[in-house]
């Protein structure tokens, strides 16, 4: 069995940590812009009012989400 070189091991660990840190930062930024109720078809799954909701494209479908994912979506929610 090959011995582990501690320096090489640490270098790889640092590289993996750097990669994951970048992914987490991107996910954090995206989560502040893309509404969690918006599905992959850009439809709204929320059961409450929102100014970004538009009529479904076809009967029986979910409403369309008109949010462009550039602004904070939470300001459009009608919670009261
Ligand atoms: S319509 Fe409003 S609640 Fe629904 S997915 Fe879009 S931003 Fe979210």
mmCIF file of N, CA and C and ligand atoms in Angstrom:
data_model
loop_
_atom_site.group_PDB
_atom_site.id
_atom_site.type_symbol
_atom_site.label_atom_id
_atom_site.label_comp_id
_atom_site.label_asym_id
_atom_site.label_seq_id
_atom_site.Cartn_x
_atom_site.Cartn_y
_atom_site.Cartn_z
ATOM 1 N N UNK A 1 0.827 -1.181 0.000
ATOM 2 C CA UNK A 1 0.000 0.000 0.000
ATOM 3 C C UNK A 1 0.881 1.258 0.000
ATOM 4 N N UNK A 2 0.511 2.241 -0.850
ATOM 5 C CA UNK A 2 1.306 3.470 -0.934
ATOM 6 C C UNK A 2 1.080 4.347 0.285
ATOM 7 N N UNK A 3 2.157 4.965 0.728
ATOM 8 C CA UNK A 3 2.061 5.904 1.856
ATOM 9 C C UNK A 3 1.502 7.236 1.362
ATOM 10 N N UNK A 4 0.762 7.870 2.202
ATOM 11 C CA UNK A 4 0.200 9.173 1.844
ATOM 12 C C UNK A 4 1.203 10.263 2.174
ATOM 13 N N UNK A 5 1.451 11.103 1.186
ATOM 14 C CA UNK A 5 2.333 12.247 1.398
ATOM 15 C C UNK A 5 1.490 13.354 2.038
ATOM 16 N N UNK A 6 1.777 13.735 3.287
ATOM 17 C CA UNK A 6 0.940 14.728 3.987
ATOM 18 C C UNK A 6 0.829 16.061 3.259
ATOM 19 N N UNK A 7 1.913 16.502 2.643
ATOM 20 C CA UNK A 7 1.866 17.787 1.924
ATOM 21 C C UNK A 7 0.955 17.695 0.698
ATOM 22 N N UNK A 8 1.103 16.598 -0.033
ATOM 23 C CA UNK A 8 0.266 16.401 -1.230
ATOM 24 C C UNK A 8 -1.205 16.252 -0.824
ATOM 25 N N UNK A 9 -1.407 15.526 0.267
ATOM 26 C CA UNK A 9 -2.763 15.341 0.776
ATOM 27 C C UNK A 9 -3.395 16.689 1.131
ATOM 28 N N UNK A 10 -2.639 17.531 1.833
ATOM 29 C CA UNK A 10 -3.155 18.845 2.235
ATOM 30 C C UNK A 10 -3.436 19.723 1.026
ATOM 31 N N UNK A 11 -2.569 19.635 0.010
ATOM 32 C CA UNK A 11 -2.766 20.417 -1.212
ATOM 33 C C UNK A 11 -4.092 20.040 -1.876
ATOM 34 N N UNK A 12 -4.343 18.750 -1.954
ATOM 35 C CA UNK A 12 -5.599 18.276 -2.574
ATOM 36 C C UNK A 12 -6.816 18.668 -1.736
ATOM 37 N N UNK A 13 -6.650 18.555 -0.436
ATOM 38 C CA UNK A 13 -7.743 18.945 0.459
ATOM 39 C C UNK A 13 -8.077 20.432 0.296
ATOM 40 N N UNK A 14 -7.040 21.260 0.196
ATOM 41 C CA UNK A 14 -7.245 22.703 0.004
ATOM 42 C C UNK A 14 -7.939 22.984 -1.320
ATOM 43 N N UNK A 15 -7.560 22.247 -2.359
ATOM 44 C CA UNK A 15 -8.157 22.456 -3.677
ATOM 45 C C UNK A 15 -9.648 22.081 -3.657
ATOM 46 N N UNK A 16 -9.961 20.961 -3.007
ATOM 47 C CA UNK A 16 -11.367 20.525 -2.907
ATOM 48 C C UNK A 16 -12.172 21.540 -2.095
ATOM 49 N N UNK A 17 -11.583 22.027 -1.008
ATOM 50 C CA UNK A 17 -12.274 23.023 -0.176
ATOM 51 C C UNK A 17 -12.559 24.285 -0.972
ATOM 52 N N UNK A 18 -11.588 24.694 -1.777
ATOM 53 C CA UNK A 18 -11.748 25.891 -2.606
ATOM 54 C C UNK A 18 -12.876 25.693 -3.621
ATOM 55 N N UNK A 19 -12.912 24.495 -4.233
ATOM 56 C CA UNK A 19 -13.969 24.196 -5.208
ATOM 57 C C UNK A 19 -15.349 24.249 -4.555
ATOM 58 N N UNK A 20 -15.481 23.610 -3.412
ATOM 59 C CA UNK A 20 -16.779 23.587 -2.732
ATOM 60 C C UNK A 20 -17.188 24.976 -2.226
ATOM 61 N N UNK A 21 -16.215 25.746 -1.779
ATOM 62 C CA UNK A 21 -16.529 27.103 -1.302
ATOM 63 C C UNK A 21 -17.125 27.924 -2.443
ATOM 64 N N UNK A 22 -16.563 27.776 -3.635
ATOM 65 C CA UNK A 22 -17.087 28.495 -4.800
ATOM 66 C C UNK A 22 -18.500 28.061 -5.130
ATOM 67 N N UNK A 23 -18.760 26.766 -5.049
ATOM 68 C CA UNK A 23 -20.100 26.246 -5.343
ATOM 69 C C UNK A 23 -21.121 26.748 -4.321
ATOM 70 N N UNK A 24 -20.732 26.758 -3.065
ATOM 71 C CA UNK A 24 -21.644 27.206 -2.003
ATOM 72 C C UNK A 24 -21.957 28.690 -2.170
ATOM 73 N N UNK A 25 -20.946 29.475 -2.487
ATOM 74 C CA UNK A 25 -21.159 30.907 -2.697
ATOM 75 C C UNK A 25 -22.127 31.133 -3.846
ATOM 76 N N UNK A 26 -21.939 30.407 -4.941
ATOM 77 C CA UNK A 26 -22.828 30.550 -6.099
ATOM 78 C C UNK A 26 -24.255 30.130 -5.735
ATOM 79 N N UNK A 27 -24.398 29.033 -5.016
ATOM 80 C CA UNK A 27 -25.723 28.555 -4.611
ATOM 81 C C UNK A 27 -26.404 29.570 -3.692
ATOM 82 N N UNK A 28 -25.626 30.160 -2.786
ATOM 83 C CA UNK A 28 -26.173 31.183 -1.885
ATOM 84 C C UNK A 28 -26.694 32.380 -2.666
ATOM 85 N N UNK A 29 -25.902 32.839 -3.633
ATOM 86 C CA UNK A 29 -26.309 33.991 -4.442
ATOM 87 C C UNK A 29 -27.563 33.664 -5.242
ATOM 88 N N UNK A 30 -27.582 32.480 -5.842
ATOM 89 C CA UNK A 30 -28.719 32.065 -6.661
ATOM 90 C C UNK A 30 -29.986 31.916 -5.825
ATOM 91 N N UNK A 31 -29.837 31.390 -4.618
ATOM 92 C CA UNK A 31 -31.012 31.177 -3.774
ATOM 93 C C UNK A 31 -31.659 32.485 -3.347
ATOM 94 N N UNK A 32 -30.914 33.596 -3.420
ATOM 95 C CA UNK A 32 -31.493 34.885 -3.078
ATOM 96 C C UNK A 32 -32.263 35.485 -4.256
ATOM 97 N N UNK A 33 -32.083 34.930 -5.443
ATOM 98 C CA UNK A 33 -32.737 35.474 -6.628
ATOM 99 C C UNK A 33 -33.779 34.539 -7.220
ATOM 100 N N UNK A 34 -33.517 33.249 -7.239
ATOM 101 C CA UNK A 34 -34.474 32.315 -7.812
ATOM 102 C C UNK A 34 -35.402 31.819 -6.712
ATOM 103 N N UNK A 35 -36.666 32.074 -6.894
ATOM 104 C CA UNK A 35 -37.653 31.710 -5.884
ATOM 105 C C UNK A 35 -37.704 30.191 -5.703
ATOM 106 N N UNK A 36 -37.765 29.729 -4.460
ATOM 107 C CA UNK A 36 -37.818 28.285 -4.217
ATOM 108 C C UNK A 36 -39.124 27.642 -4.691
ATOM 109 N N UNK A 37 -40.138 28.447 -4.963
ATOM 110 C CA UNK A 37 -41.412 27.911 -5.448
ATOM 111 C C UNK A 37 -41.459 27.800 -6.973
ATOM 112 N N UNK A 38 -40.439 28.272 -7.632
ATOM 113 C CA UNK A 38 -40.398 28.224 -9.100
ATOM 114 C C UNK A 38 -39.800 26.888 -9.538
ATOM 115 N N UNK A 39 -40.568 26.139 -10.321
ATOM 116 C CA UNK A 39 -40.049 24.840 -10.745
ATOM 117 C C UNK A 39 -39.198 24.980 -12.010
ATOM 118 N N UNK A 40 -38.710 23.860 -12.490
ATOM 119 C CA UNK A 40 -37.781 23.917 -13.636
ATOM 120 C C UNK A 40 -38.465 24.333 -14.922
ATOM 121 N N UNK A 41 -39.794 24.339 -14.936
ATOM 122 C CA UNK A 41 -40.535 24.782 -16.122
ATOM 123 C C UNK A 41 -40.951 26.253 -15.994
ATOM 124 N N UNK A 42 -40.384 26.952 -14.998
ATOM 125 C CA UNK A 42 -40.708 28.352 -14.707
ATOM 126 C C UNK A 42 -42.175 28.518 -14.332
ATOM 127 N N UNK A 43 -42.718 27.516 -13.664
ATOM 128 C CA UNK A 43 -44.086 27.571 -13.158
ATOM 129 C C UNK A 43 -44.045 27.789 -11.652
ATOM 130 N N UNK A 44 -45.104 28.407 -11.138
ATOM 131 C CA UNK A 44 -45.180 28.690 -9.714
ATOM 132 C C UNK A 44 -45.914 27.561 -8.980
ATOM 133 N N UNK A 45 -45.310 27.070 -7.916
ATOM 134 C CA UNK A 45 -45.928 26.016 -7.112
ATOM 135 C C UNK A 45 -46.445 26.556 -5.774
ATOM 136 N N UNK A 46 -46.316 27.866 -5.562
ATOM 137 C CA UNK A 46 -46.731 28.459 -4.283
ATOM 138 C C UNK A 46 -48.251 28.428 -4.142
ATOM 139 N N UNK A 47 -48.704 28.248 -2.909
ATOM 140 C CA UNK A 47 -50.133 28.219 -2.617
ATOM 141 C C UNK A 47 -50.606 29.550 -2.052
ATOM 142 N N UNK A 48 -49.839 30.600 -2.259
ATOM 143 C CA UNK A 48 -50.215 31.932 -1.774
ATOM 144 C C UNK A 48 -50.087 32.923 -2.926
ATOM 145 N N UNK A 49 -50.620 34.113 -2.712
ATOM 146 C CA UNK A 49 -50.578 35.130 -3.751
ATOM 147 C C UNK A 49 -49.188 35.695 -3.982
ATOM 148 N N UNK A 50 -48.928 36.061 -5.215
ATOM 149 C CA UNK A 50 -47.649 36.674 -5.555
ATOM 150 C C UNK A 50 -47.868 37.508 -6.813
ATOM 151 N N UNK A 51 -47.305 38.714 -6.820
ATOM 152 C CA UNK A 51 -47.496 39.595 -7.978
ATOM 153 C C UNK A 51 -46.800 39.071 -9.236
ATOM 154 N N UNK A 52 -45.924 38.115 -9.100
ATOM 155 C CA UNK A 52 -45.236 37.551 -10.272
ATOM 156 C C UNK A 52 -46.010 36.417 -10.935
ATOM 157 N N UNK A 53 -47.124 35.998 -10.335
ATOM 158 C CA UNK A 53 -47.901 34.887 -10.913
ATOM 159 C C UNK A 53 -48.656 35.350 -12.143
ATOM 160 N N UNK A 54 -48.601 34.543 -13.198
ATOM 161 C CA UNK A 54 -49.347 34.813 -14.429
ATOM 162 C C UNK A 54 -50.207 33.593 -14.742
ATOM 163 N N UNK A 55 -51.173 33.792 -15.627
ATOM 164 C CA UNK A 55 -52.078 32.693 -15.974
ATOM 165 C C UNK A 55 -51.293 31.508 -16.540
ATOM 166 N N UNK A 56 -51.789 30.300 -16.280
ATOM 167 C CA UNK A 56 -51.132 29.118 -16.865
ATOM 168 C C UNK A 56 -51.189 29.164 -18.391
ATOM 169 N N UNK A 57 -50.235 28.546 -19.040
ATOM 170 C CA UNK A 57 -50.207 28.525 -20.505
ATOM 171 C C UNK A 57 -51.321 27.648 -21.071
ATOM 172 N N UNK A 58 -51.743 26.650 -20.292
ATOM 173 C CA UNK A 58 -52.819 25.755 -20.733
ATOM 174 C C UNK A 58 -53.672 25.392 -19.528
ATOM 175 N N UNK A 59 -54.960 25.079 -19.756
ATOM 176 C CA UNK A 59 -55.826 24.701 -18.636
ATOM 177 C C UNK A 59 -55.247 23.499 -17.874
ATOM 178 N N UNK A 60 -55.340 23.578 -16.547
ATOM 179 C CA UNK A 60 -54.856 22.477 -15.723
ATOM 180 C C UNK A 60 -53.374 22.573 -15.367
ATOM 181 N N UNK A 61 -52.669 23.508 -15.976
ATOM 182 C CA UNK A 61 -51.244 23.674 -15.655
ATOM 183 C C UNK A 61 -51.073 24.657 -14.496
ATOM 184 N N UNK A 62 -49.894 24.672 -13.933
ATOM 185 C CA UNK A 62 -49.573 25.617 -12.868
ATOM 186 C C UNK A 62 -49.421 27.019 -13.454
ATOM 187 N N UNK A 63 -49.622 28.059 -12.620
ATOM 188 C CA UNK A 63 -49.406 29.423 -13.106
ATOM 189 C C UNK A 63 -47.950 29.620 -13.543
ATOM 190 N N UNK A 64 -47.756 30.540 -14.451
ATOM 191 C CA UNK A 64 -46.403 30.868 -14.912
ATOM 192 C C UNK A 64 -45.791 31.865 -13.942
ATOM 193 N N UNK A 65 -44.528 31.728 -13.665
ATOM 194 C CA UNK A 65 -43.808 32.703 -12.845
ATOM 195 C C UNK A 65 -43.147 33.718 -13.772
ATOM 196 N N UNK A 66 -43.463 34.990 -13.544
ATOM 197 C CA UNK A 66 -42.916 36.047 -14.395
ATOM 198 C C UNK A 66 -41.661 36.684 -13.802
ATOM 199 N N UNK A 67 -41.201 36.168 -12.685
ATOM 200 C CA UNK A 67 -39.997 36.733 -12.076
ATOM 201 C C UNK A 67 -38.785 36.445 -12.970
ATOM 202 N N UNK A 68 -37.957 37.468 -13.185
ATOM 203 C CA UNK A 68 -36.802 37.285 -14.065
ATOM 204 C C UNK A 68 -35.545 36.799 -13.337
ATOM 205 N N UNK A 69 -35.661 36.466 -12.065
ATOM 206 C CA UNK A 69 -34.546 35.962 -11.253
ATOM 207 C C UNK A 69 -33.427 36.991 -11.086
ATOM 208 N N UNK A 70 -33.747 38.268 -11.287
ATOM 209 C CA UNK A 70 -32.712 39.294 -11.120
ATOM 210 C C UNK A 70 -32.927 40.096 -9.841
ATOM 211 N N UNK A 71 -34.164 40.112 -9.357
ATOM 212 C CA UNK A 71 -34.465 40.878 -8.146
ATOM 213 C C UNK A 71 -34.936 39.937 -7.049
ATOM 214 N N UNK A 72 -34.949 40.439 -5.828
ATOM 215 C CA UNK A 72 -35.404 39.640 -4.696
ATOM 216 C C UNK A 72 -36.896 39.328 -4.850
ATOM 217 N N UNK A 73 -37.227 38.070 -5.058
ATOM 218 C CA UNK A 73 -38.606 37.629 -5.306
ATOM 219 C C UNK A 73 -39.527 37.815 -4.101
ATOM 220 N N UNK A 74 -38.965 37.865 -2.889
ATOM 221 C CA UNK A 74 -39.804 37.881 -1.681
ATOM 222 C C UNK A 74 -40.641 39.145 -1.559
ATOM 223 N N UNK A 75 -40.217 40.223 -2.241
ATOM 224 C CA UNK A 75 -40.987 41.465 -2.171
ATOM 225 C C UNK A 75 -42.313 41.345 -2.906
ATOM 226 N N UNK A 76 -42.470 40.376 -3.792
ATOM 227 C CA UNK A 76 -43.704 40.191 -4.554
ATOM 228 C C UNK A 76 -44.713 39.312 -3.829
ATOM 229 N N UNK A 77 -44.282 38.629 -2.771
ATOM 230 C CA UNK A 77 -45.178 37.716 -2.061
ATOM 231 C C UNK A 77 -46.254 38.509 -1.328
ATOM 232 N N UNK A 78 -47.477 37.997 -1.376
ATOM 233 C CA UNK A 78 -48.594 38.630 -0.681
ATOM 234 C C UNK A 78 -48.954 37.759 0.511
ATOM 235 N N UNK A 79 -48.361 38.063 1.637
ATOM 236 C CA UNK A 79 -48.474 37.184 2.801
ATOM 237 C C UNK A 79 -49.487 37.646 3.837
ATOM 238 N N UNK A 80 -49.964 38.871 3.778
ATOM 239 C CA UNK A 80 -50.902 39.344 4.798
ATOM 240 C C UNK A 80 -52.337 39.346 4.325
HETATM 241 S S1 LIG B 1 -44.828 33.629 -8.903
HETATM 242 FE FE1 LIG B 1 -43.932 34.416 -7.005
HETATM 243 S S2 LIG B 1 -44.096 32.756 -5.512
HETATM 244 FE FE2 LIG B 1 -44.456 31.897 -7.543
HETATM 245 S S3 LIG B 1 -42.473 31.122 -8.180
HETATM 246 FE FE3 LIG B 1 -42.650 33.186 -8.988
HETATM 247 S S4 LIG B 1 -41.740 34.539 -7.469
HETATM 248 FE FE4 LIG B 1 -42.121 32.560 -6.498
#
